[in-house]
Coordinates of C-alpha atoms in Angstrom, one line a residue:
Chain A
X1 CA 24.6 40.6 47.7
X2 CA 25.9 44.0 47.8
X3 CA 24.3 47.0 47.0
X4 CA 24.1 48.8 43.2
X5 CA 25.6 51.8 43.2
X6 CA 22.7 53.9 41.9
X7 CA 20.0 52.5 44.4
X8 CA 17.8 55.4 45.2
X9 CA 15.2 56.0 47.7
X10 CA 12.0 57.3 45.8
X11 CA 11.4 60.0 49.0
X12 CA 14.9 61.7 47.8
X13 CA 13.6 62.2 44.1
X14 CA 10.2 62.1 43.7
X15 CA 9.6 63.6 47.5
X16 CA 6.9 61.1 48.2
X17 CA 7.6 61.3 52.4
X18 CA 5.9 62.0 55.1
X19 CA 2.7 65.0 53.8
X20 CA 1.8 62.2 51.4
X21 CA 2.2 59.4 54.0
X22 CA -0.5 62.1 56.1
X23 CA -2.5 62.6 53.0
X24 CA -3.0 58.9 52.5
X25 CA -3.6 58.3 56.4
X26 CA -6.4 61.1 56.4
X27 CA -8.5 60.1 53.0
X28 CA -8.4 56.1 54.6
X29 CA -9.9 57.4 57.9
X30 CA -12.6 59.2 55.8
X31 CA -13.0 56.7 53.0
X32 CA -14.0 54.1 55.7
X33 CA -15.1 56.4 58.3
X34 CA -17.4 57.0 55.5
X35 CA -18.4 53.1 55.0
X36 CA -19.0 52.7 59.2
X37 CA -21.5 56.1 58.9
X38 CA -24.0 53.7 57.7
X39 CA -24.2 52.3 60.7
X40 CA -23.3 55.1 63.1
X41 CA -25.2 57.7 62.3
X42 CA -23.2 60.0 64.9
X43 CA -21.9 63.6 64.6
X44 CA -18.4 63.5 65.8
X45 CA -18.3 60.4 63.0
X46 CA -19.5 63.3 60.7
X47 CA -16.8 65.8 61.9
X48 CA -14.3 63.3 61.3
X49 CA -15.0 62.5 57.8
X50 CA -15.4 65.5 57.1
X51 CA -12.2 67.3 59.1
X52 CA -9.8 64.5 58.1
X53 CA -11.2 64.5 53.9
X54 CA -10.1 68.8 54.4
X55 CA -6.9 68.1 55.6
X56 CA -6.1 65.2 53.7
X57 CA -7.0 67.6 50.2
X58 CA -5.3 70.3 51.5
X59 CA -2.0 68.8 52.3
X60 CA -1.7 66.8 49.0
X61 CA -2.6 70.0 47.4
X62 CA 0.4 72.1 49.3
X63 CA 2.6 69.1 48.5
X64 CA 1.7 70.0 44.3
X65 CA 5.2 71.7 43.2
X66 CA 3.8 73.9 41.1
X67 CA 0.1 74.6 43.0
X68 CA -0.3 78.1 41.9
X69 CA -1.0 76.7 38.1
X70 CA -3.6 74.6 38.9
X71 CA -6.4 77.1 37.6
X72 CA -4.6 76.9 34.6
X73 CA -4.7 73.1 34.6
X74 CA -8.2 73.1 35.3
X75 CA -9.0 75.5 33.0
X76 CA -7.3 73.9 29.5
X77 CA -8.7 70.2 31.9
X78 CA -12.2 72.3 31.5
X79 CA -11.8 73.4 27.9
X80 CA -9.8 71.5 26.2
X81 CA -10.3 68.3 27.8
X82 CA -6.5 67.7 28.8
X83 CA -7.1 65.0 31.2
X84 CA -6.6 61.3 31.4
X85 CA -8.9 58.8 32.7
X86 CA -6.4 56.1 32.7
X87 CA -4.4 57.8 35.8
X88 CA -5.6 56.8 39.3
X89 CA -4.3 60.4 40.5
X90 CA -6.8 62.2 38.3
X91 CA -9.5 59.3 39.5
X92 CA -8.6 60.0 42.7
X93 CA -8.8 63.5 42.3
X94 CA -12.5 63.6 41.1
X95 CA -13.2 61.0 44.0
X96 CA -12.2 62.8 46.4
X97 CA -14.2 66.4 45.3
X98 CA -17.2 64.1 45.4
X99 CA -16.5 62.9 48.7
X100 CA -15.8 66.1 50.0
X101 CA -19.4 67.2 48.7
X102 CA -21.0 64.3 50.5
X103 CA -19.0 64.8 53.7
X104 CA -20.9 67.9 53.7
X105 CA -24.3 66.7 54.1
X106 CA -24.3 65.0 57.4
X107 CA -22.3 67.8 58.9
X108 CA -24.4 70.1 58.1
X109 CA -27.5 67.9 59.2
X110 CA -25.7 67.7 63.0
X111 CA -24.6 71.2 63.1
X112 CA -26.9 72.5 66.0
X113 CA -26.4 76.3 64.7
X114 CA -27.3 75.1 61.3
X115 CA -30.4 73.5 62.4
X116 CA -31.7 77.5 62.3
X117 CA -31.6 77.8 58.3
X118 CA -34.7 76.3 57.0
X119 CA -33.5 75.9 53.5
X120 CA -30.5 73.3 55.4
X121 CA -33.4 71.1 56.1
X122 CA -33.0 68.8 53.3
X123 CA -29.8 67.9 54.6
X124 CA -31.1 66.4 57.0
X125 CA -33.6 64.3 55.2
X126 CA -31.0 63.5 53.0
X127 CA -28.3 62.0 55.1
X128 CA -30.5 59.2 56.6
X129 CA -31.5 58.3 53.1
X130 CA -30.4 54.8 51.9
X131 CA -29.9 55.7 48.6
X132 CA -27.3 59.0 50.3
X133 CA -26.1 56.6 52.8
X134 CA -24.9 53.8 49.8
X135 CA -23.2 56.8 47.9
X136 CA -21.8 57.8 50.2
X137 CA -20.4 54.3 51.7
X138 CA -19.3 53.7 47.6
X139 CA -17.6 56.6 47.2
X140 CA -15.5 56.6 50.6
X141 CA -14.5 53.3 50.3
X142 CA -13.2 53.9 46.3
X143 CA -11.1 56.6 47.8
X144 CA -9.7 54.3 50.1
X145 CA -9.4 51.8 47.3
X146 CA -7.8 55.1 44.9
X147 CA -5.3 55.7 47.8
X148 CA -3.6 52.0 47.2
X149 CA -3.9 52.3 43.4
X150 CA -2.3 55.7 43.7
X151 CA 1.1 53.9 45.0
X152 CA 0.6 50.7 43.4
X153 CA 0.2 52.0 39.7
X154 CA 3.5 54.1 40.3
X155 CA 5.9 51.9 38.0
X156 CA 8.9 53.2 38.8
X157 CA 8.7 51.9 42.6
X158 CA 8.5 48.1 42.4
X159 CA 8.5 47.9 46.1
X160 CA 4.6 49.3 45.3
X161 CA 3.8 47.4 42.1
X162 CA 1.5 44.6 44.1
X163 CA -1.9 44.5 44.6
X164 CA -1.5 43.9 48.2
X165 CA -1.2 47.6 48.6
X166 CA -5.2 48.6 47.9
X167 CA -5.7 45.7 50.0
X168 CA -3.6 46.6 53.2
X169 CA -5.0 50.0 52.5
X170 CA -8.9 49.1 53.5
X171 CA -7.6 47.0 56.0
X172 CA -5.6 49.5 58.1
X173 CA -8.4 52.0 57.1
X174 CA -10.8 50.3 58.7
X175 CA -8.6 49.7 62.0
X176 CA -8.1 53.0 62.1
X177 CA -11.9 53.9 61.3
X178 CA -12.2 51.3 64.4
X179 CA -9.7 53.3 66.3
X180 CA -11.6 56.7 65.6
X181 CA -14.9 55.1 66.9
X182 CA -13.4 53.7 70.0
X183 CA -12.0 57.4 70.5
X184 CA -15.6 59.0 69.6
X185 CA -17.1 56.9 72.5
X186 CA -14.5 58.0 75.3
X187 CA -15.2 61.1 74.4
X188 CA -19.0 60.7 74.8
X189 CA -19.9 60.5 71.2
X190 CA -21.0 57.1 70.6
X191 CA -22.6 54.6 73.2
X192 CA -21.3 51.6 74.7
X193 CA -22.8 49.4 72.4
X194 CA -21.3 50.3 69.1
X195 CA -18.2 50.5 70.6
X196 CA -18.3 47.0 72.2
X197 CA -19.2 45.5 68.2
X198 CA -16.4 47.8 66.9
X199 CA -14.1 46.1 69.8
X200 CA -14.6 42.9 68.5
X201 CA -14.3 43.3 64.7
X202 CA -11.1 45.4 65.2
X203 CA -9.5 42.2 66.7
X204 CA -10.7 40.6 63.9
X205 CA -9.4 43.3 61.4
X206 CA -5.7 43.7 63.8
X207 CA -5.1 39.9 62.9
X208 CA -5.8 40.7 59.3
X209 CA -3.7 43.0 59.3
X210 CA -0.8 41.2 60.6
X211 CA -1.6 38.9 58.3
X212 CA -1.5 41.0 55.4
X213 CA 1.7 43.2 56.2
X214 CA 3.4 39.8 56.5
X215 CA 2.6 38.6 53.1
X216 CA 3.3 42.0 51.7
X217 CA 6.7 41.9 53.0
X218 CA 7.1 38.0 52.3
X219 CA 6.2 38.2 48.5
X220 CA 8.8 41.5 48.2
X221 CA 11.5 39.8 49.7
X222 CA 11.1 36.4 47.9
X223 CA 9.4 36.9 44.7
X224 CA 9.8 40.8 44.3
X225 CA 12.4 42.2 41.7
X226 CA 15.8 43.5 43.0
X227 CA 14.4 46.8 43.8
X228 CA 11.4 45.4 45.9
X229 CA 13.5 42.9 47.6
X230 CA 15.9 45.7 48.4
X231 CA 12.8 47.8 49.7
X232 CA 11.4 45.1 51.9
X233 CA 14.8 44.2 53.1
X234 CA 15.3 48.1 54.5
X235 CA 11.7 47.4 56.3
X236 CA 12.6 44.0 57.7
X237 CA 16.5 44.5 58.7
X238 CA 17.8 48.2 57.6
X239 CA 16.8 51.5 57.9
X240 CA 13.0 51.3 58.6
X241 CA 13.4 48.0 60.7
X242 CA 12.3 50.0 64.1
X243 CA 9.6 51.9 62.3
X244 CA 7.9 48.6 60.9
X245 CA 8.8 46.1 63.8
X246 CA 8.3 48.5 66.5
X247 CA 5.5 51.2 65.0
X248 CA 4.1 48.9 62.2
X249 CA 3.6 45.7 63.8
X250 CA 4.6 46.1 67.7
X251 CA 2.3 49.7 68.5
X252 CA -0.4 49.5 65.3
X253 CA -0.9 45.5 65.6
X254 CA 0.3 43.7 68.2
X255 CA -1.0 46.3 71.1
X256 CA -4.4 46.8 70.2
X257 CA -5.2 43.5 69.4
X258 CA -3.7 42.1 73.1
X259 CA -5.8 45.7 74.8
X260 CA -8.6 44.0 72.6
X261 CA -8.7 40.8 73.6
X262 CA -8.4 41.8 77.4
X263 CA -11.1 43.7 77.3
X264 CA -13.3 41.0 75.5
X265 CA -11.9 38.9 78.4
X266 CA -12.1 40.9 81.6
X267 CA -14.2 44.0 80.1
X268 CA -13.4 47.0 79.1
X269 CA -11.1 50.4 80.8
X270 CA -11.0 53.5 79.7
X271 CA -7.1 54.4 79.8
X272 CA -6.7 50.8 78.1
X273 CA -9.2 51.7 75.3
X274 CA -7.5 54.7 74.8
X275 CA -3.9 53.4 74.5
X276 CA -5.2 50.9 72.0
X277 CA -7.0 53.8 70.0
X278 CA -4.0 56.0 69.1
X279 CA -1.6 52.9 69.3
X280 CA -4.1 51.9 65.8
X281 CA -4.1 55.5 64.5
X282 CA -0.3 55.5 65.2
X283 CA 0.5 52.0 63.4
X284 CA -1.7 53.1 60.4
X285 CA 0.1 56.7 59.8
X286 CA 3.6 54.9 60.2
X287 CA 2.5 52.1 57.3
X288 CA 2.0 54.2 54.8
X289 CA 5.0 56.0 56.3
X290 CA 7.3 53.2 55.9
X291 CA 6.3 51.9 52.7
X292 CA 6.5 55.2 50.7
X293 CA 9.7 55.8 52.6
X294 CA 11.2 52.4 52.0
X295 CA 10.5 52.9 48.0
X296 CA 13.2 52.6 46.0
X297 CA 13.7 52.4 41.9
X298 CA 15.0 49.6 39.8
X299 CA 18.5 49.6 40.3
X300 CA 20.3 49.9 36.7
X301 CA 23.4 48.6 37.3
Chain B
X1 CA -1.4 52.8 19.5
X2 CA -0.7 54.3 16.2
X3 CA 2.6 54.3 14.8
X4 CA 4.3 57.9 14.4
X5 CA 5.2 58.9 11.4
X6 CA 8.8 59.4 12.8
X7 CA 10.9 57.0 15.6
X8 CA 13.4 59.1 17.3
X9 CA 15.2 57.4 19.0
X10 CA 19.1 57.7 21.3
X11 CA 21.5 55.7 20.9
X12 CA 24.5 55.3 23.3
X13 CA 27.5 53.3 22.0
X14 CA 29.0 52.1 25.5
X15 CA 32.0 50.7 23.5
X16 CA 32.9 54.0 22.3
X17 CA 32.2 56.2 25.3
X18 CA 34.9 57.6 26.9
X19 CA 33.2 58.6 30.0
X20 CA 34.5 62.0 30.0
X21 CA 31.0 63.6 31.4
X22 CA 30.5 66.2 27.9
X23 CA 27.1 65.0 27.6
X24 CA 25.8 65.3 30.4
X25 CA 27.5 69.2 31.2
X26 CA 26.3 69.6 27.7
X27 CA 22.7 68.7 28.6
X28 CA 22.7 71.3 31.4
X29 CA 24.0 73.9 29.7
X30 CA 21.5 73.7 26.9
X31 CA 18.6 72.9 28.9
X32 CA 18.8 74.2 32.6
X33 CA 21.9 76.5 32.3
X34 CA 20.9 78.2 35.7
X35 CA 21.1 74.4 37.3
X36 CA 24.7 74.4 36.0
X37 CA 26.5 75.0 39.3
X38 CA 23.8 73.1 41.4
X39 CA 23.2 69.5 42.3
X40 CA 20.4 67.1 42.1
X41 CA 19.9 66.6 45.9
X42 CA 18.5 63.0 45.1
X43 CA 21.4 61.7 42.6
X44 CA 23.5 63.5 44.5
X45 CA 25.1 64.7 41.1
X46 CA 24.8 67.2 38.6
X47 CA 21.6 68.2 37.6
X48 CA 21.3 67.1 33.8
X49 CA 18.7 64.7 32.2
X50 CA 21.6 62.4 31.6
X51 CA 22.0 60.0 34.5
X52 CA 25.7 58.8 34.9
X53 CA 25.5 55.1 37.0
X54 CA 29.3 54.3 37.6
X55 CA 29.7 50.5 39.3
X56 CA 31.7 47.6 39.4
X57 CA 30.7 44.3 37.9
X58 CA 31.0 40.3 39.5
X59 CA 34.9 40.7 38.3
X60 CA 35.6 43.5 39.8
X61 CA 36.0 45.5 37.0
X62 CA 34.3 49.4 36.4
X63 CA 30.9 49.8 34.8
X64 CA 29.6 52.8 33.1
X65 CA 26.2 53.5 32.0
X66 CA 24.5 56.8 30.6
X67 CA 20.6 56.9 31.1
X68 CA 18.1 59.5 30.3
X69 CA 14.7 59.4 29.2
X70 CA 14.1 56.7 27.0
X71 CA 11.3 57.7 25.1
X72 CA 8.8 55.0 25.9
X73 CA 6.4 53.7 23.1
X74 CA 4.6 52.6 26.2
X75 CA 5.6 55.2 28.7
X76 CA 4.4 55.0 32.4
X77 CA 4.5 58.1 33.0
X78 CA 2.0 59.2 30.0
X79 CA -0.7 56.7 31.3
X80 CA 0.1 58.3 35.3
X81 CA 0.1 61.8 34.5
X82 CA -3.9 63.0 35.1
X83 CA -3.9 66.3 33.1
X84 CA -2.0 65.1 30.1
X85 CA 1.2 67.3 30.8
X86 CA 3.1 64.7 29.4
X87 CA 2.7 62.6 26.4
X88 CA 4.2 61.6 23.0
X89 CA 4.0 64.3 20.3
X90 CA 3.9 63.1 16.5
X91 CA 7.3 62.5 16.5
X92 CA 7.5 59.4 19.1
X93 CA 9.2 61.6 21.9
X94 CA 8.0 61.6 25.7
X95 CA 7.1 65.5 26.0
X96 CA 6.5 67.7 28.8
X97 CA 4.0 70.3 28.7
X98 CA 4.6 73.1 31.8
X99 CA 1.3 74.8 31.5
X100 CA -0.4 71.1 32.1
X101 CA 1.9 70.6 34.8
X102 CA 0.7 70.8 38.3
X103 CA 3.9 68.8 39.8
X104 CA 2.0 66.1 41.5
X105 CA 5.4 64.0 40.8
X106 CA 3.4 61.3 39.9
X107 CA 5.4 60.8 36.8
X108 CA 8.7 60.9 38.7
X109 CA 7.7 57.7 40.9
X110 CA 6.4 56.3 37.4
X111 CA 9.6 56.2 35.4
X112 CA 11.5 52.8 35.4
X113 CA 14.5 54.2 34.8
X114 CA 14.8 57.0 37.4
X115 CA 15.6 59.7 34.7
X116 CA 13.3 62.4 36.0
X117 CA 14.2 65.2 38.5
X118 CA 12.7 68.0 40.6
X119 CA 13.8 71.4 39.0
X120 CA 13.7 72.9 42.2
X121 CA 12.5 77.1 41.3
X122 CA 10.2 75.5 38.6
X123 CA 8.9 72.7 40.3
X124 CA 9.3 70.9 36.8
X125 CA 9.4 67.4 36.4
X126 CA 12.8 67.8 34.2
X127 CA 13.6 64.9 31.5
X128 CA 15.5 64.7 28.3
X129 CA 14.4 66.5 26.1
X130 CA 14.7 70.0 27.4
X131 CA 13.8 73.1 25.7
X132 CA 17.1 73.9 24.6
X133 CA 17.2 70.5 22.7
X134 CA 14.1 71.0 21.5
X135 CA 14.7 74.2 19.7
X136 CA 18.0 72.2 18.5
X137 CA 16.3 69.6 16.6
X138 CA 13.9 71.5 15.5
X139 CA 16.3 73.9 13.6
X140 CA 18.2 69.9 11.9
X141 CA 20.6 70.1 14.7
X142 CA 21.1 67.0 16.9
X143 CA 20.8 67.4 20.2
X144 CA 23.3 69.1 22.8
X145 CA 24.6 65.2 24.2
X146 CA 25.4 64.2 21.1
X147 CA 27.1 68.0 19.5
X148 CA 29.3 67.7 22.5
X149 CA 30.7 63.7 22.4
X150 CA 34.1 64.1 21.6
X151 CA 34.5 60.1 21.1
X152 CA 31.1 60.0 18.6
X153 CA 29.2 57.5 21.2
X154 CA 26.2 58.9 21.0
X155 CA 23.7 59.4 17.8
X156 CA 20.0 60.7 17.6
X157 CA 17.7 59.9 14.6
X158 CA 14.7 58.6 12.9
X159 CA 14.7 54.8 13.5
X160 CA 11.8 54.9 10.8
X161 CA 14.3 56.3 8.1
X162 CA 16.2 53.2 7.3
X163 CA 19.0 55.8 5.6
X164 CA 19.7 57.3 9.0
X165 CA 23.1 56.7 10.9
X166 CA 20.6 55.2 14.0
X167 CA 19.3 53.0 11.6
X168 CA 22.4 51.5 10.3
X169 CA 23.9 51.4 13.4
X170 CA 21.1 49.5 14.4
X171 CA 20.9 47.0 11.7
X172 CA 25.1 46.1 12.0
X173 CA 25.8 46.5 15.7
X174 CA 24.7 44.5 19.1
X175 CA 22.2 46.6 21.0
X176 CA 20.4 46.3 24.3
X177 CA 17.7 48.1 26.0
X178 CA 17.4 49.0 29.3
X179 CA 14.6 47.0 31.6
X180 CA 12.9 45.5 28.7
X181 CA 11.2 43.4 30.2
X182 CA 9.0 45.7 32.2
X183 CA 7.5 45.8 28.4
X184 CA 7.7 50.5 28.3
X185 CA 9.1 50.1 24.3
X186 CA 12.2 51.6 25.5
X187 CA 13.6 53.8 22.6
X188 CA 16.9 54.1 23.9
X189 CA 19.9 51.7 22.6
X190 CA 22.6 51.0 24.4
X191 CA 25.3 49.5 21.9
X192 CA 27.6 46.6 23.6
X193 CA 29.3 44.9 20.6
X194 CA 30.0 44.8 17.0

């Protein structure tokens, strides 16, 4: 088949490219860095959240074309009630403010300098709350869920029009959550434990994610329209074949997942956990990189 | 959703067109003049809210086809766009409010029909219709594309107004819309026979 003449990649129009593929990377480490807080109650889990929610909001906000009338769009949002539930971006938008508010909380309850303001107390009280601790799980993982509806819902892209994306989303947010963990215990911010039960359910997670990347690409190229089948075909053969085969699948799947079951086998090393760490963060950033990138609309003729 | 009052709707008659381009230089001119001597980076063409796809078909002959907004009765990029910078005024038209627009470009990766672009000083999501049209139709003028056909392809009226030229054209010619079957409402015709 050869190409329509007016095929054209979404990133060249719309400018959906790399500071959104960053933006999306950040909120899914904090949405499900937000989830695995239940469980590790840790401060450097905290800073995370917390640093990567900042600069996920602040590069989406620099990305805004028109960011210096935003008080103005908040203001007539404010008074006369110009907004509109029905679009995941302004869903997203209160999700993440929200999220950002809780992220808060438990930093301020680890911070050893805050630990001198009295009135900061109830932070700490607060963040080992079960009622807090839900919330807070809720809310990060609907961001992560926001992020996939966010590209999914965007019509125009039919690459993105598949609910696989919300679901590759949580999955590649949690092995990079994984990732982060693994990278907090190196560091000496977790103990051995938690990162020997985070070990094991990232290998279940990597094989998910294989799993999941393959059907995504599998229903594109046989189901999807001619612009999704286009899309998937620059991922599997064209343009972005190196960045799926060999940063997708090859360094975010196929390496932590071998690192991971070597060191369930023969137990674990430090410069091997490491590899596998940033090889996870490094397949999840160049995902969402590939898949905005590889976005094209509906050819027309 | 309530029906407007008014259906204004485009019509492009692809039998008629000549391809000679007045529509769309006309579009710039009356709605980003400054953009006149500047190019879409993305299209790679002229920066107008008229689209010009040129291609060849299975028998190798040429293929011409003018898109611009088409006014969706169900328009993605209404139900994307979170502070309601754009949305259908009583008329039926896809509008864009600036002051409501924060240029998330969420709207741009929502349209079907790849009709939006960048304004790059403004950061404006630019579609048809433009200001300058705007202030056209609002005096009874028809809009800038179709002033400027030379070959009388293209017509702009109330589809609700079974008196009007779009009407009749309507009724007595063979129309098609553009990706109907996404189910948008399209209110652009693209006339392909008698």
């Amino acid at each position: 088949m050869s190409a329509p003449v007016d095929l054209h990649a979404q990133a060249a129009i719309a400018h959906w490219g790399w500071t959104i593929a960053w933006f999306l990377w950040f909120v899914g480490i904090a949405g499900m860095g937000s989830v695995a807080y239940v469980f590790v109650r840790r401060a450097a889990l905290a800073y995370v959240i917390f640093g990567s929610l900042a600069v996920g909001i602040g590069l989406v906000t620099g990305h805004l074309s028109r960011w210096w009338n935003l008080p103005r769009v908040i203001f007539n949002m404010v008074v006369h009630g110009t907004t509109n539930w029905g679009s995941w971006m302004l869903i997203g938008t209160v999700l993440l403010t929200v999220h950002l508010f809780l992220a808060l909380v438990p930093v301020l309850a680890h911070l050893e300098c805050a630990r001198r303001f009295r009135w900061l107390d109830w932070t700490r009280s607060l963040q080992t709350g079960t009622v807090y601790l839900g919330v807070f799980a809720g809310v990060g993982f609907m961001v992560t869920v926001y992020s996939g509806f966010l590209i999914s819902d965007a019509a125009g892209i039919p690459l993105w029009n598949t609910a696989l994306i919300p679901v590759l989303w949580v999955i590649s947010s949690s092995v990079a959550t994984i990732a982060v963990l693994e990278l907090c215990h190196l560091f000496g911010g977790l103990d051995e434990r938690v990162s020997h039960f985070s070990l094991r359910l990232g290998i279940g997670l990597d094989a998910l994610k294989l799993f999941a990347v393959l059907a995504f690409l599998h229903v594109s190229l046989s189901v999807g329209s001619t612009g999704a089948r286009l899309a998937a075909t620059e991922m599997v053969s064209g343009r972005y074949a190196l960045m799926t085969w060999l940063g997708v699948i090859s360094v975010g799947i196929l390496i932590p997942l071998a690192l991971g079951l070597r060191t369930v086998w023969r137990g674990p090393r430090k410069p091997l956990l490491f590899v596998s760490a940033v090889s996870a963060l490094t397949g999840a950033l160049l995902l969402r990189a590939v898949v905005l990138l590889a976005g094209v609309f509906e050819p027309l003729a | 959703m309530n029906t407007p009052p008014q259906r204004l709707v485009h019509l492009w008659d692809a039998t008629q067109c000549i391809g000679c381009g007045a529509c769309v230089m006309a579009c710039t001119a009356t709605n980003a003049p400054e953009m006149l001597f500047r190019e879409e980076t993305g299209w790679q063409s002229l920066a107008s809210n008229i689209r010009r796809i040129e291609s060849v078909n299975g028998q190798g002959r040429p293929e011409l086809l003018l898109v611009q907004c088409q006014h969706c009765q169900r328009a993605p990029c209404v139900k994307t766009c979170p502070f309601g910078a754009t949305r259908h005024d009583a008329r039926g038209l896809v509008r864009l409010d600036p002051a409501l627009c924060a240029g998330c470009k969420y709207c741009v990766t929502s349209c079907p029909y790849n009709v939006r672009w960048m304004h790059p000083d403004q950061g404006l999501p630019m579609k048809c219709m433009g200001a300058g049209c705007l202030e056209l139709i609002g005096q009874g003028q028809p809009p800038a594309c179709v002033q400027a056909c030379p070959a009388m392809a293209r017509d702009f009226g109330d589809r609700n107004d079974p008196r009007s030229s779009v009407s009749q054209t309507l009724r007595t010619r063979r129309t098609r819309r553009l990706l109907e079957h996404l189910g948008t409402e399209p209110n652009y015709f693209v006339v392909v026979g008698s």
